[in-house]
Amino acid sequence: MAKPTPSSGSSAPAPPSSPGPGPRATRRHILDELGRHAWVHFACHGQQDLDEPSRNAVLLHDEPLTVLDVARLGAVDAELAFLSACATASGGATLPDEAIHLASSLQTAGFRHVIATLWPIYDAVAPQVGQDVYQALADAGQTRDLAALLHQAVRRLRDRDDSRSPLVWAPYVHIGAVTVPGLTGATEIRQKEATAVRSVAGNARRSTSRPSAGSSPAERCGRSPTWAGTHIPGCPAEV
């Protein structure tokens, strides 16, 4: 389902409405429409191929819409793709370190925000997640904070008495642009990231510094008799 492109890519249009379910939701029709709409919403079955992740797909009225189909789209200028189907952000078993799935292919095609799932989802709760996200978007009037809005919807789902299992609430993920409070440009973000990396590296060095030979047994052994996998002389085998 899709909604015509609004005048501003960051504004929040009404919930998606066309081409809709049923015979019109064919592979060819969807491919023709994807580049013409800012928002798309898939509420259908998902299919995962662990051996050939490029065949991962959502199941339409006539045939699957695969990762390869989306990859062949070319560049589009779109805002949001909501994949309310099973395992749409899950890749394959042969290339576990590569993100080959529908969510990444839609983001690469040009969708700034993609909401997808890491494993099969429950029919009983998926519509509520979608409703909460779209209501929050309508209230916000923009998609800039979509990651936070999805987080809030998932928290509400998690807090329900019948949804405590992570299998129910944890599969929903946001992929794409994220607003970082207090930062206004890419340069500042890179500077903050560099500072954070230096801080983490410094903390790691301090936490793994080998005790000096002249320190006391308590200082040398601490809570662990090993350092970097090597036994420290004078420490018991277990502490």
mmCIF file of C-alpha atoms in Angstrom:
data_model
loop_
_atom_site.group_PDB
_atom_site.id
_atom_site.type_symbol
_atom_site.label_atom_id
_atom_site.label_comp_id
_atom_site.label_asym_id
_atom_site.label_seq_id
_atom_site.Cartn_x
_atom_site.Cartn_y
_atom_site.Cartn_z
ATOM 1 C CA MET A 1 0.000 0.000 0.000
ATOM 2 C CA ALA A 2 1.259 3.491 -0.703
ATOM 3 C CA LYS A 3 0.382 7.149 -0.443
ATOM 4 C CA PRO A 4 1.187 9.791 -3.096
ATOM 5 C CA THR A 5 4.368 11.756 -2.470
ATOM 6 C CA PRO A 6 3.739 14.827 -0.241
ATOM 7 C CA SER A 7 5.213 18.222 -0.949
ATOM 8 C CA SER A 8 7.826 17.812 1.799
ATOM 9 C CA GLY A 9 9.682 14.564 2.312
ATOM 10 C CA SER A 10 9.851 15.081 6.089
ATOM 11 C CA SER A 11 6.163 15.777 6.582
ATOM 12 C CA ALA A 12 3.755 13.109 7.751
ATOM 13 C CA PRO A 13 1.014 12.319 5.233
ATOM 14 C CA ALA A 14 -2.110 10.317 5.974
ATOM 15 C CA PRO A 15 -1.762 6.544 6.419
ATOM 16 C CA PRO A 16 -0.991 4.675 3.198
ATOM 17 C CA SER A 17 -4.017 3.725 1.111
ATOM 18 C CA SER A 18 -3.189 2.689 -2.475
ATOM 19 C CA PRO A 19 -2.848 0.317 -4.353
ATOM 20 C CA GLY A 20 -4.329 -1.643 -1.460
ATOM 21 C CA PRO A 21 -4.840 -5.358 -0.863
ATOM 22 C CA GLY A 22 -6.180 -7.992 -3.196
ATOM 23 C CA PRO A 23 -5.681 -8.493 -6.931
ATOM 24 C CA ARG A 24 -4.142 -5.035 -7.428
ATOM 25 C CA ALA A 25 -1.214 -5.870 -5.138
ATOM 26 C CA THR A 26 0.782 -7.579 -7.866
ATOM 27 C CA ARG A 27 4.536 -7.590 -8.199
ATOM 28 C CA ARG A 28 4.509 -5.515 -11.376
ATOM 29 C CA HIS A 29 2.083 -2.967 -9.945
ATOM 30 C CA ILE A 30 4.045 -2.558 -6.729
ATOM 31 C CA LEU A 31 7.315 -2.092 -8.607
ATOM 32 C CA ASP A 32 5.676 0.540 -10.806
ATOM 33 C CA GLU A 33 4.297 2.393 -7.776
ATOM 34 C CA LEU A 34 7.250 2.252 -5.377
ATOM 35 C CA GLY A 35 9.122 5.145 -6.942
ATOM 36 C CA ARG A 36 6.029 7.373 -7.023
ATOM 37 C CA HIS A 37 5.237 7.427 -3.318
ATOM 38 C CA ALA A 38 6.950 8.807 -0.243
ATOM 39 C CA TRP A 39 5.456 6.221 2.111
ATOM 40 C CA VAL A 40 4.838 2.509 1.529
ATOM 41 C CA HIS A 41 3.391 -0.048 3.917
ATOM 42 C CA PHE A 42 3.490 -3.808 3.436
ATOM 43 C CA ALA A 43 1.149 -5.862 5.622
ATOM 44 C CA CYS A 44 1.583 -9.379 4.280
ATOM 45 C CA HIS A 45 3.617 -12.549 4.621
ATOM 46 C CA GLY A 46 7.406 -12.464 4.478
ATOM 47 C CA GLN A 47 9.617 -15.194 3.082
ATOM 48 C CA GLN A 48 13.262 -15.824 4.037
ATOM 49 C CA ASP A 49 15.772 -17.809 1.993
ATOM 50 C CA LEU A 50 18.751 -18.610 4.215
ATOM 51 C CA ASP A 51 20.843 -19.927 1.314
ATOM 52 C CA GLU A 52 20.045 -17.087 -1.125
ATOM 53 C CA PRO A 53 19.181 -13.952 0.887
ATOM 54 C CA SER A 54 18.725 -11.979 -2.335
ATOM 55 C CA ARG A 55 15.552 -14.040 -2.724
ATOM 56 C CA ASN A 56 14.130 -12.843 0.590
ATOM 57 C CA ALA A 57 10.732 -11.427 -0.231
ATOM 58 C CA VAL A 58 7.287 -10.240 0.732
ATOM 59 C CA LEU A 59 4.509 -12.341 -0.781
ATOM 60 C CA LEU A 60 2.135 -10.385 -3.003
ATOM 61 C CA HIS A 61 -1.066 -11.396 -4.776
ATOM 62 C CA ASP A 62 0.668 -13.088 -7.699
ATOM 63 C CA GLU A 63 4.366 -13.610 -6.919
ATOM 64 C CA PRO A 64 7.052 -12.540 -4.417
ATOM 65 C CA LEU A 65 8.698 -9.123 -4.371
ATOM 66 C CA THR A 66 12.350 -9.945 -3.695
ATOM 67 C CA VAL A 67 15.485 -8.142 -2.578
ATOM 68 C CA LEU A 68 16.744 -8.335 -6.163
ATOM 69 C CA ASP A 69 13.552 -6.724 -7.453
ATOM 70 C CA VAL A 70 14.038 -3.766 -5.134
ATOM 71 C CA ALA A 71 17.752 -3.553 -5.953
ATOM 72 C CA ARG A 72 16.893 -3.129 -9.629
ATOM 73 C CA LEU A 73 14.573 -0.206 -8.944
ATOM 74 C CA GLY A 74 17.217 2.461 -9.235
ATOM 75 C CA ALA A 75 17.317 5.553 -7.048
ATOM 76 C CA VAL A 76 14.052 6.829 -5.575
ATOM 77 C CA ASP A 77 13.345 9.842 -3.357
ATOM 78 C CA ALA A 78 11.165 8.388 -0.610
ATOM 79 C CA GLU A 79 10.640 8.772 3.110
ATOM 80 C CA LEU A 80 9.258 5.668 4.849
ATOM 81 C CA ALA A 81 8.864 1.961 4.149
ATOM 82 C CA PHE A 82 7.032 -0.015 6.855
ATOM 83 C CA LEU A 83 7.527 -3.760 6.377
ATOM 84 C CA SER A 84 4.957 -5.392 8.647
ATOM 85 C CA ALA A 85 5.913 -8.899 7.570
ATOM 86 C CA CYS A 86 8.095 -11.674 8.925
ATOM 87 C CA ALA A 87 11.917 -11.449 8.937
ATOM 88 C CA THR A 88 12.219 -8.460 6.602
ATOM 89 C CA ALA A 89 15.468 -7.325 8.288
ATOM 90 C CA SER A 90 17.018 -10.783 8.446
ATOM 91 C CA GLY A 91 19.653 -11.973 5.970
ATOM 92 C CA GLY A 92 21.036 -15.388 5.126
ATOM 93 C CA ALA A 93 23.198 -18.074 6.702
ATOM 94 C CA THR A 94 26.031 -18.122 4.161
ATOM 95 C CA LEU A 95 26.912 -14.411 4.496
ATOM 96 C CA PRO A 96 26.017 -13.596 8.117
ATOM 97 C CA ASP A 97 28.127 -10.422 8.143
ATOM 98 C CA GLU A 98 26.368 -8.876 5.144
ATOM 99 C CA ALA A 99 23.041 -7.048 5.363
ATOM 100 C CA ILE A 100 21.211 -8.614 2.428
ATOM 101 C CA HIS A 101 17.523 -8.229 3.193
ATOM 102 C CA LEU A 102 14.486 -6.236 2.132
ATOM 103 C CA ALA A 103 14.997 -3.465 4.670
ATOM 104 C CA SER A 104 18.550 -2.722 3.516
ATOM 105 C CA SER A 105 17.572 -2.910 -0.156
ATOM 106 C CA LEU A 106 14.790 -0.357 0.351
ATOM 107 C CA GLN A 107 17.122 1.941 2.254
ATOM 108 C CA THR A 108 19.724 1.633 -0.489
ATOM 109 C CA ALA A 109 17.038 2.410 -3.071
ATOM 110 C CA GLY A 110 16.361 5.720 -1.343
ATOM 111 C CA PHE A 111 13.917 5.271 1.553
ATOM 112 C CA ARG A 112 15.239 7.384 4.442
ATOM 113 C CA HIS A 113 13.444 5.328 7.084
ATOM 114 C CA VAL A 114 12.622 1.622 7.085
ATOM 115 C CA ILE A 115 10.743 -0.212 9.828
ATOM 116 C CA ALA A 116 11.290 -3.949 9.556
ATOM 117 C CA THR A 117 11.432 -7.166 11.582
ATOM 118 C CA LEU A 118 14.221 -9.514 12.641
ATOM 119 C CA TRP A 119 12.136 -12.707 12.827
ATOM 120 C CA PRO A 120 8.505 -13.907 12.422
ATOM 121 C CA ILE A 121 5.996 -11.562 14.034
ATOM 122 C CA TYR A 122 2.645 -12.167 15.686
ATOM 123 C CA ASP A 123 -0.507 -11.302 13.727
ATOM 124 C CA ALA A 124 -2.262 -10.353 16.947
ATOM 125 C CA VAL A 125 0.138 -7.507 17.783
ATOM 126 C CA ALA A 126 1.572 -6.319 14.434
ATOM 127 C CA PRO A 127 -1.461 -4.125 13.592
ATOM 128 C CA GLN A 128 -1.217 -2.427 16.987
ATOM 129 C CA VAL A 129 2.449 -1.573 16.437
ATOM 130 C CA GLY A 130 1.579 -0.041 13.079
ATOM 131 C CA GLN A 131 -1.333 1.900 14.524
ATOM 132 C CA ASP A 132 0.787 3.286 17.365
ATOM 133 C CA VAL A 133 3.580 4.343 15.005
ATOM 134 C CA TYR A 134 1.261 6.040 12.519
ATOM 135 C CA GLN A 135 -0.659 7.807 15.265
ATOM 136 C CA ALA A 136 2.606 9.086 16.721
ATOM 137 C CA LEU A 137 3.705 10.269 13.277
ATOM 138 C CA ALA A 138 0.412 12.068 12.756
ATOM 139 C CA ASP A 139 0.790 13.778 16.134
ATOM 140 C CA ALA A 140 4.418 14.707 15.444
ATOM 141 C CA GLY A 141 3.773 15.933 11.897
ATOM 142 C CA GLN A 142 7.200 14.723 10.696
ATOM 143 C CA THR A 143 9.326 11.592 10.407
ATOM 144 C CA ARG A 144 12.571 12.984 11.834
ATOM 145 C CA ASP A 145 12.106 11.213 15.183
ATOM 146 C CA LEU A 146 10.741 7.964 13.757
ATOM 147 C CA ALA A 147 13.307 5.771 15.534
ATOM 148 C CA ALA A 148 12.215 7.166 18.905
ATOM 149 C CA LEU A 149 8.519 6.827 17.993
ATOM 150 C CA LEU A 150 8.989 3.154 17.113
ATOM 151 C CA HIS A 151 10.901 2.658 20.371
ATOM 152 C CA GLN A 152 7.974 4.104 22.319
ATOM 153 C CA ALA A 153 5.496 1.865 20.495
ATOM 154 C CA VAL A 154 7.622 -1.194 21.234
ATOM 155 C CA ARG A 155 7.915 -0.198 24.901
ATOM 156 C CA ARG A 156 4.133 0.020 25.161
ATOM 157 C CA LEU A 157 3.841 -3.404 23.591
ATOM 158 C CA ARG A 158 6.491 -4.821 25.916
ATOM 159 C CA ASP A 159 4.707 -3.474 28.988
ATOM 160 C CA ARG A 160 1.467 -5.270 28.154
ATOM 161 C CA ASP A 161 0.810 -8.262 30.398
ATOM 162 C CA ASP A 162 0.443 -10.636 27.432
ATOM 163 C CA SER A 163 3.504 -9.371 25.535
ATOM 164 C CA ARG A 164 6.367 -9.835 27.968
ATOM 165 C CA SER A 165 8.241 -12.359 25.828
ATOM 166 C CA PRO A 166 10.924 -10.746 23.633
ATOM 167 C CA LEU A 167 9.676 -12.931 20.785
ATOM 168 C CA VAL A 168 6.587 -10.705 20.714
ATOM 169 C CA TRP A 169 7.997 -7.183 21.019
ATOM 170 C CA ALA A 170 11.713 -7.348 20.149
ATOM 171 C CA PRO A 171 11.713 -8.029 16.368
ATOM 172 C CA TYR A 172 10.748 -4.490 15.321
ATOM 173 C CA VAL A 173 13.695 -2.353 14.206
ATOM 174 C CA HIS A 174 14.256 1.014 12.573
ATOM 175 C CA ILE A 175 16.912 1.363 9.872
ATOM 176 C CA GLY A 176 17.892 4.744 8.495
ATOM 177 C CA ALA A 177 18.213 8.366 9.501
ATOM 178 C CA VAL A 178 18.315 9.081 13.237
ATOM 179 C CA THR A 179 18.115 12.454 14.968
ATOM 180 C CA VAL A 180 20.925 13.032 17.483
ATOM 181 C CA PRO A 181 19.861 15.648 20.070
ATOM 182 C CA GLY A 182 22.241 18.617 20.284
ATOM 183 C CA LEU A 183 24.024 17.918 16.999
ATOM 184 C CA THR A 184 23.362 19.981 13.913
ATOM 185 C CA GLY A 185 25.800 18.740 11.284
ATOM 186 C CA ALA A 186 27.750 15.775 9.998
ATOM 187 C CA THR A 187 31.045 17.327 11.114
ATOM 188 C CA GLU A 188 29.857 17.594 14.717
ATOM 189 C CA ILE A 189 28.623 14.003 14.611
ATOM 190 C CA ARG A 190 32.015 12.785 13.382
ATOM 191 C CA GLN A 191 33.748 14.814 16.096
ATOM 192 C CA LYS A 192 31.501 13.341 18.776
ATOM 193 C CA GLU A 193 32.068 9.835 17.429
ATOM 194 C CA ALA A 194 35.851 10.340 17.411
ATOM 195 C CA THR A 195 35.762 11.625 20.999
ATOM 196 C CA ALA A 196 33.654 8.649 22.082
ATOM 197 C CA VAL A 197 36.034 6.191 20.420
ATOM 198 C CA ARG A 198 39.051 7.791 22.126
ATOM 199 C CA SER A 199 37.261 7.681 25.476
ATOM 200 C CA VAL A 200 36.304 4.024 25.090
ATOM 201 C CA ALA A 201 39.846 3.123 23.991
ATOM 202 C CA GLY A 202 41.324 4.944 26.993
ATOM 203 C CA ASN A 203 38.961 3.195 29.392
ATOM 204 C CA ALA A 204 39.812 -0.157 27.826
ATOM 205 C CA ARG A 205 43.555 0.444 28.253
ATOM 206 C CA ARG A 206 43.107 1.429 31.887
ATOM 207 C CA SER A 207 40.878 -1.551 32.627
ATOM 208 C CA THR A 208 43.323 -4.022 31.051
ATOM 209 C CA SER A 209 46.610 -2.515 32.294
ATOM 210 C CA ARG A 210 48.806 -5.269 33.630
ATOM 211 C CA PRO A 211 49.650 -4.879 37.328
ATOM 212 C CA SER A 212 53.240 -3.969 38.031
ATOM 213 C CA ALA A 213 55.588 -6.561 39.497
ATOM 214 C CA GLY A 214 56.067 -4.464 42.630
ATOM 215 C CA SER A 215 52.403 -4.152 43.525
ATOM 216 C CA SER A 216 50.895 -6.086 46.404
ATOM 217 C CA PRO A 217 49.299 -9.523 45.878
ATOM 218 C CA ALA A 218 45.867 -7.970 46.316
ATOM 219 C CA GLU A 219 46.632 -5.305 43.710
ATOM 220 C CA ARG A 220 48.169 -7.794 41.322
ATOM 221 C CA CYS A 221 45.416 -10.374 41.585
ATOM 222 C CA GLY A 222 42.384 -8.175 42.076
ATOM 223 C CA ARG A 223 39.213 -10.085 41.237
ATOM 224 C CA SER A 224 40.768 -12.204 38.492
ATOM 225 C CA PRO A 225 43.991 -14.270 38.438
ATOM 226 C CA THR A 226 44.520 -13.646 34.732
ATOM 227 C CA TRP A 227 45.269 -10.717 32.462
ATOM 228 C CA ALA A 228 44.776 -10.978 28.695
ATOM 229 C CA GLY A 229 44.511 -14.756 29.076
ATOM 230 C CA THR A 230 47.847 -15.081 30.962
ATOM 231 C CA HIS A 231 48.146 -16.222 34.555
ATOM 232 C CA ILE A 232 49.649 -13.586 36.849
ATOM 233 C CA PRO A 233 52.480 -15.032 38.974
ATOM 234 C CA GLY A 234 51.658 -15.134 42.671
ATOM 235 C CA CYS A 235 47.893 -15.279 42.154
ATOM 236 C CA PRO A 236 45.866 -18.331 43.089
ATOM 237 C CA ALA A 237 44.284 -20.365 40.300
ATOM 238 C CA GLU A 238 40.861 -19.250 41.415
ATOM 239 C CA VAL A 239 39.775 -16.255 43.487
#
